[in-house]
Amino acid sequence: MKDYIEVDEWKIIERGFNPACNKISESIFSLGNGRMGQRANFEEAYSGETLSGNYVAGVYYPDKTRVGWWKNGYPEYFAKVINAANWIGIDVTIDGEQLDLAKCEVASFRRELNMKEGFLKRTFTAKTGSGKLIEVEAIRFCSIANDETGAIKYSITPINFDGALMLTPFIDGDVVNQDSNYGEKFWDEVTKETWPLGGFIHMRTKKTGFEVVTGMQVVVFQDGEPVSPNVQPLQKEKYVASQIQVKAKKGQKTTLIKYVSNLASLNHPTAELAPDTRQILLELSEKRFDVLLAEQAKAWAKKWKHNDIIIEGDTAAQQAIRFNIFQLNQTYTGEDDRLNIGPKGFTGEKYGGSTYWDTEAYCVPFYLATAKQQVTKNLLLYRYKQLGKAIDNATLLGFNDGAALYPMVTMDGTECHNEWEITFEEIHRNGAIAFAIYNYVRYTGDEDYLADYGLEVLIAIARFWSQRVNWSNEKQQYVILGVTGPNEYENNVNNNWYTNKQATWCMEYAMEVAAKVKATAPAKYAALVSKTNFNEAEETARFKGIIEKMYFPFENDYQVFLQQDGYMDKEQVLVKDLPATERPITQKWSWDRILRSCFIKQADVLQGMYFFEDQYDLDTIRRNYDFYEPRTVHESSLSPCVHAIIAAKLGDEARAYEFYLRTSRLDLDDYNNDTEDGCHITSMAGTWMSVVEGFGGMRVRDGKLSFNPFLPGKWKSFSFHIGFRGSLLNIKVSKDGVQIKNLSGSSTVVLVYGKEQFVKANDELLVEA
């Protein structure tokens, strides 16, 4: 755990330069706008430890799978959102000496992420090897007002000398991915162009053929006035630059403004990429940096008006929840149903930027409540449009008759995860995709989605589960063998309770929806039966038979659901008895030792209890929580939030607050010693859930919002906005009670502590504690 980020309600602040933490900070201070994003690399040269990262949403490369032992059914490649052209670069030379903080004496340094207004600011004072002292201020942002653009304002001031400055803003397409399986570069140059104060480079991905034109236009000022410097355009392979020379006097500020556009063939005809780039750069430079920054602040104010969570009395908790919400809004806007949410977003290469089941399990609740309904619908449509490839994937593994196994990792619907225990065994992901459909319909009331799209997916998933089980003569029950549950510290186990639970629930829900669609939309139902060859009588009979006779492992002494067969054969050691020097075990232990231990990476049985909480009484949930939580090392970012929510439900304030802080500050404090790889974006939605579903106790009951909140002892109050079926509510929980503001033009009914409360349009009421 690190502790170098200053606590502030609206800002992430790093004061003082520590090279050992630089890659962590590059992740934490990342920027994005849903269409593109970047790590917080320095504009000027830096020869120290760094992970360069600039990313364009939806642009990926199929990196050939690298494994030691090939198995039938293995994906041929791992799809990756790849490092794209570096557009932030500005080489700085002072009287022939290159500015490089790894080689300078850094007298002062401050890096600040302004979450309220959406920009990154860095200031430092440094002394070069020759003794020249300079001050630098750099401000940059990725615009959410125009999501194909960004801008940088880079100012340098000599402190103790007069001298010559050479500023070289550039775009570099000769980039690499640190995680390239074979050291391959993924981009070819198509063309490039320069002019005195700008240029662009046109790149094309190998194999996939995505094309991206990245362009820049530069303006230079001294003492706030525009100047016409000596400029030399530069070109080399995959590189364009403008070499700018100016004289600078002691105390005189020289400012370079770099306007940038990033246009992809996903969104523009290829022939229009270059002319559109020139036009956008012209428009940006005519608007000027300060105007663009003001537009950025206005756009972020609109987002915060709906998404902000306000916590009074606990600045660390306040900073943390805003950081999580900020990163979620930087990563995904929901405007494009071709896009999804990678576990690292735009903050790093790990996990390839691909789609995992995290989206359905953790991100869907956040976007349901904080964005337009279409945003979450687009996440579901993303999977619907990939159903054909999910069926192909199941067929490749030996399933038939329209059974679908959605990929663990994907860009276009094709499975591309290259670890057998994940690719073939972590099949519970099918359940998360089905549950997201249920969650969406429960929340929005949009039952038309079931007839139009949902049922087709649910039938294919139910078919998979009905074929994946087998009959055990010994148990005289159905079993599911050879799986990996959410706890990835167990592989190739039999009868993972969570997986078995998801299987039966998916078949139940598919039958329920089929009956509903048949009754309410018979023509659509008939068309779907014909399209999918769904034999209602035969297939539902099989589903019912499996549901009735599914085996669920149970531990009688502790009266808990057993994570999988044989779990109690392991030595039962609690996490509290593990020496701190041996954690995280994923970095300190051999895989063999981990697999033989009882330690749990993330919520497994408890993940099922979170999803299906209405099926279990509090005593059952408490027994399972008290058994499994002490054995859980929380080395998955997805673990603490589930534990926080369940602890809150159980009234366990201490553990609810502990796990809230852990999930919310996971990256800020580098809990798992892995933030340098990128932030844990999808788990950040779980942080929001910890507050709203945990402390706020929000659920949907019979088509109504229900709240059963409590106030953590360290907080004076907390409040959040919820959009629900056309209404926008503000909920504030304090020692006085629960205040509900209806910010919409129609009345609504909510449940508070189980009692109905009628809230008039544009009115408010207080439910006293």
XYZ file of C-alpha atoms in Angstrom, residues 371-727:
357
model
C -26.991 7.629 -17.530
C -29.680 7.531 -20.172
C -31.428 4.178 -20.532
C -29.934 3.784 -24.013
C -26.419 3.680 -22.549
C -27.044 0.417 -20.705
C -29.123 -0.885 -23.584
C -26.097 -0.367 -25.831
C -24.019 -2.531 -23.491
C -26.610 -5.289 -23.859
C -26.840 -4.823 -27.630
C -23.075 -5.215 -27.818
C -23.537 -8.787 -26.585
C -26.680 -9.403 -28.642
C -24.832 -8.518 -31.836
C -22.126 -11.003 -30.916
C -24.501 -13.892 -30.244
C -23.592 -15.627 -33.489
C -19.936 -15.747 -32.510
C -20.867 -16.961 -29.012
C -22.679 -19.861 -30.699
C -19.616 -20.454 -32.894
C -17.444 -20.478 -29.781
C -19.638 -23.107 -28.119
C -19.632 -25.171 -31.310
C -15.832 -25.084 -31.387
C -15.836 -26.588 -27.897
C -18.234 -29.380 -28.858
C -21.670 -27.955 -28.058
C -24.513 -27.856 -30.568
C -28.144 -26.964 -31.326
C -27.599 -23.217 -30.943
C -25.920 -23.309 -27.539
C -23.879 -20.174 -26.859
C -20.809 -19.647 -24.721
C -19.906 -15.999 -24.600
C -16.176 -15.274 -24.599
C -14.262 -14.511 -21.458
C -12.302 -11.878 -23.361
C -13.322 -10.305 -26.630
C -13.362 -7.356 -28.980
C -15.713 -8.585 -31.696
C -17.361 -11.610 -30.079
C -14.527 -14.046 -30.755
C -12.945 -15.659 -27.713
C -9.379 -14.427 -27.368
C -8.260 -15.376 -23.869
C -5.170 -17.580 -23.962
C -5.174 -19.359 -20.601
C -6.950 -22.717 -20.717
C -8.339 -22.527 -17.189
C -10.081 -19.285 -18.167
C -10.950 -19.947 -21.808
C -12.487 -23.368 -21.251
C -13.469 -23.345 -17.586
C -14.599 -19.912 -16.409
C -17.996 -20.435 -17.957
C -19.868 -18.556 -15.234
C -19.474 -15.500 -17.500
C -22.572 -16.721 -19.373
C -24.552 -16.217 -16.186
C -23.408 -12.614 -15.769
C -24.590 -11.784 -19.294
C -28.011 -13.295 -18.608
C -28.217 -11.517 -15.250
C -27.492 -8.180 -16.922
C -30.578 -8.661 -19.093
C -32.621 -9.377 -15.982
C -31.101 -6.406 -14.181
C -31.800 -4.043 -17.087
C -35.440 -5.085 -17.429
C -36.024 -5.057 -13.668
C -34.648 -1.529 -13.454
C -36.080 0.075 -16.581
C -39.290 -1.884 -17.076
C -38.337 -2.226 -20.759
C -39.902 -5.622 -21.366
C -39.913 -5.013 -25.118
C -36.185 -5.709 -24.967
C -36.932 -9.298 -24.019
C -39.013 -9.936 -27.120
C -36.754 -7.996 -29.458
C -33.361 -9.205 -28.252
C -33.148 -10.704 -24.767
C -34.978 -13.986 -25.156
C -32.832 -15.063 -28.086
C -29.713 -14.647 -25.950
C -31.298 -16.346 -22.933
C -32.339 -19.423 -24.927
C -28.840 -19.845 -26.330
C -27.297 -19.521 -22.866
C -29.817 -21.955 -21.326
C -29.019 -24.452 -24.068
C -25.348 -24.229 -23.180
C -25.988 -24.970 -19.517
C -28.315 -27.861 -20.348
C -25.504 -29.455 -22.373
C -22.681 -28.590 -19.976
C -24.142 -30.589 -17.082
C -23.874 -34.342 -16.802
C -25.735 -36.928 -14.759
C -23.872 -38.446 -11.814
C -24.965 -42.010 -11.099
C -23.218 -41.834 -7.749
C -25.050 -38.685 -6.640
C -28.207 -39.315 -8.657
C -28.044 -35.608 -9.494
C -26.746 -33.344 -12.240
C -23.240 -32.015 -11.795
C -20.938 -29.554 -13.585
C -17.336 -30.707 -13.743
C -14.040 -29.060 -14.605
C -14.715 -25.379 -14.045
C -13.144 -22.251 -12.597
C -15.414 -19.991 -10.599
C -14.938 -16.276 -9.922
C -12.239 -17.370 -7.455
C -9.434 -17.870 -9.944
C -7.204 -19.317 -7.225
C -9.062 -22.588 -7.884
C -8.916 -24.261 -11.312
C -10.519 -27.355 -12.798
C -12.823 -27.930 -9.850
C -16.064 -29.854 -9.749
C -19.380 -28.344 -8.764
C -18.434 -24.779 -8.069
C -21.514 -23.631 -6.156
C -21.716 -20.270 -7.911
C -21.460 -21.822 -11.384
C -24.113 -24.420 -10.591
C -26.339 -21.681 -9.208
C -25.929 -19.541 -12.307
C -26.732 -22.521 -14.531
C -30.058 -23.279 -12.870
C -31.020 -19.614 -12.587
C -30.312 -19.006 -16.277
C -32.545 -21.885 -17.304
C -35.293 -20.725 -14.933
C -35.117 -17.173 -16.228
C -35.095 -18.285 -19.870
C -38.298 -20.276 -19.278
C -39.906 -17.368 -17.424
C -39.104 -14.922 -20.214
C -40.191 -17.359 -22.919
C -43.602 -17.708 -21.260
C -43.903 -13.940 -20.891
C -42.989 -13.181 -24.506
C -45.278 -15.943 -25.760
C -48.160 -14.348 -23.871
C -47.464 -10.681 -24.615
C -45.870 -10.774 -28.080
C -46.999 -14.014 -29.735
C -45.955 -13.004 -33.248
C -42.407 -12.148 -32.125
C -42.307 -15.336 -30.108
C -43.313 -17.438 -33.098
C -40.676 -15.743 -35.252
C -38.034 -16.392 -32.623
C -39.033 -20.048 -32.250
C -38.625 -20.424 -36.002
C -35.306 -18.549 -36.067
C -33.751 -20.520 -33.200
C -35.528 -23.879 -33.720
C -36.634 -23.663 -30.103
C -38.600 -26.779 -29.166
C -40.519 -25.349 -26.237
C -41.949 -28.566 -24.816
C -38.825 -30.664 -25.155
C -36.270 -28.077 -24.140
C -38.167 -26.644 -21.177
C -38.755 -30.175 -19.911
C -35.009 -30.752 -19.969
C -34.357 -27.419 -18.258
C -36.837 -28.272 -15.498
C -35.384 -31.712 -14.986
C -31.895 -30.286 -14.524
C -33.084 -27.542 -12.203
C -34.928 -29.993 -9.983
C -31.976 -32.360 -9.687
C -28.951 -30.063 -9.723
C -26.334 -30.856 -7.109
C -25.179 -28.034 -4.831
C -22.289 -28.788 -2.457
C -23.049 -27.969 1.181
C -20.949 -28.009 4.355
C -22.996 -29.355 7.245
C -20.764 -28.414 10.162
C -20.657 -24.721 9.241
C -24.057 -24.769 7.497
C -22.693 -22.946 4.444
C -22.771 -23.501 0.701
C -19.487 -25.151 -0.199
C -17.451 -23.272 -2.781
C -16.753 -26.521 -4.621
C -16.313 -30.225 -4.010
C -13.294 -30.900 -1.820
C -12.867 -27.368 -0.522
C -12.843 -28.603 3.089
C -10.008 -31.014 2.264
C -7.743 -27.987 2.183
C -5.916 -26.784 5.276
C -8.270 -24.166 6.707
C -6.044 -21.167 7.447
C -7.437 -17.651 7.851
C -6.051 -14.604 6.090
C -5.365 -12.888 9.413
C -2.788 -15.595 10.130
C -0.860 -14.907 6.909
C 2.331 -12.878 7.477
C 2.201 -9.496 5.725
C 5.481 -10.366 4.015
C 3.711 -13.141 2.098
C 1.054 -10.916 0.562
C -0.147 -10.497 -2.077
C 0.170 -14.247 -2.489
C -0.147 -13.951 -6.256
C 3.219 -12.162 -6.238
C 4.862 -14.118 -3.392
C 3.702 -17.736 -3.764
C 4.031 -20.349 -6.493
C 0.852 -21.146 -8.418
C 0.999 -24.688 -7.072
C 0.938 -23.409 -3.509
C -1.930 -21.038 -4.242
C -4.043 -23.785 -5.815
C -3.537 -26.048 -2.802
C -4.466 -23.326 -0.316
C -7.926 -22.427 0.929
C -7.401 -18.748 0.109
C -9.968 -17.092 -2.108
C -9.056 -14.419 -4.642
C -12.478 -12.762 -4.783
C -16.118 -13.270 -3.888
C -17.311 -16.596 -5.238
C -20.139 -18.042 -3.165
C -20.712 -14.501 -1.948
C -20.983 -13.259 -5.545
C -23.961 -15.571 -5.890
C -25.445 -14.345 -2.635
C -25.106 -10.768 -3.902
C -26.865 -11.523 -7.199
C -29.605 -13.688 -5.702
C -29.924 -12.181 -2.224
C -33.727 -12.327 -2.267
C -33.558 -16.126 -2.215
C -31.754 -16.276 1.143
C -32.570 -15.096 4.642
C -30.169 -12.922 6.615
C -28.931 -15.777 8.783
C -27.913 -17.787 5.714
C -26.141 -14.796 4.178
C -24.390 -14.026 7.488
C -23.149 -17.597 7.973
C -21.673 -17.689 4.506
C -20.173 -14.223 4.847
C -18.574 -15.008 8.183
C -17.136 -18.225 6.789
C -15.777 -16.998 3.447
C -14.670 -13.430 4.101
C -11.903 -14.433 6.579
C -10.530 -16.771 3.889
C -10.561 -14.140 1.129
C -7.371 -12.260 0.239
C -9.185 -9.740 -2.027
C -6.461 -9.873 -4.652
C -9.018 -9.213 -7.340
C -10.177 -5.636 -7.632
C -13.728 -6.977 -7.983
C -13.799 -8.460 -4.486
C -14.008 -5.656 -1.881
C -17.143 -4.024 -3.309
C -19.237 -7.197 -3.051
C -18.066 -7.686 0.513
C -18.879 -4.047 1.341
C -22.430 -4.365 -0.012
C -23.169 -7.605 1.839
C -21.631 -6.289 5.065
C -23.880 -3.238 4.824
C -26.904 -5.462 4.321
C -25.924 -7.382 7.448
C -25.527 -4.172 9.443
C -21.806 -4.798 9.832
C -20.691 -1.170 9.637
C -17.035 -1.809 10.422
C -16.473 -4.269 7.609
C -18.709 -2.345 5.183
C -16.634 0.793 5.712
C -13.326 -1.100 5.602
C -14.170 -2.674 2.257
C -15.597 0.573 0.895
C -12.284 2.306 1.552
C -10.401 -0.600 0.058
C -12.404 -0.678 -3.152
C -12.577 3.100 -3.505
C -8.878 3.734 -2.834
C -7.615 0.548 -4.471
C -5.642 2.476 -7.092
C -5.034 5.713 -5.206
C -3.255 3.758 -2.473
C -2.033 0.897 -4.716
C -3.458 -1.749 -2.379
C -2.542 -4.716 -4.582
C 0.818 -3.392 -5.778
C -0.324 -3.396 -9.409
C -1.653 0.080 -10.208
C 1.377 0.769 -12.406
C -0.242 -1.566 -14.973
C -3.321 0.668 -15.091
C -6.337 1.513 -12.954
C -9.052 -1.040 -12.203
C -11.825 0.679 -14.142
C -14.587 -1.928 -14.055
C -14.214 -2.419 -10.310
C -14.715 1.337 -9.903
C -18.361 0.768 -10.746
C -18.338 -1.547 -7.733
C -17.202 1.400 -5.617
C -20.314 3.292 -6.669
C -22.358 0.193 -5.822
C -20.748 0.092 -2.368
C -22.169 3.514 -1.570
C -25.533 3.343 -3.330
C -26.430 -0.329 -2.836
C -24.341 -0.735 0.310
C -24.723 2.307 2.569
C -27.756 3.540 0.605
C -29.405 0.113 0.605
C -30.898 0.783 -2.823
C -32.771 -2.040 -4.526
C -35.643 -2.352 -6.998
C -38.714 -3.953 -5.421
C -41.815 -4.627 -7.539
C -40.980 -1.841 -9.964
C -40.174 0.724 -7.280
C -36.932 2.043 -5.867
C -36.341 0.910 -2.304
C -33.850 2.374 0.168
C -32.697 0.897 3.433
C -29.762 3.180 4.265
C -27.463 3.679 7.198
C -24.888 6.374 7.883
C -21.282 5.301 8.544
C -20.086 6.683 11.851
C -17.319 8.770 10.266
C -19.703 10.557 7.895
C -21.972 13.496 8.638
C -24.066 12.714 5.570
C -23.927 11.336 2.061
C -26.068 11.979 -1.003
C -26.385 10.707 -4.540
C -28.531 11.053 -7.647
C -30.550 8.221 -9.136
C -32.280 8.183 -12.490
C -35.174 5.741 -12.545
C -37.879 5.313 -15.189
C -38.020 8.981 -16.144
C -37.534 10.366 -12.651
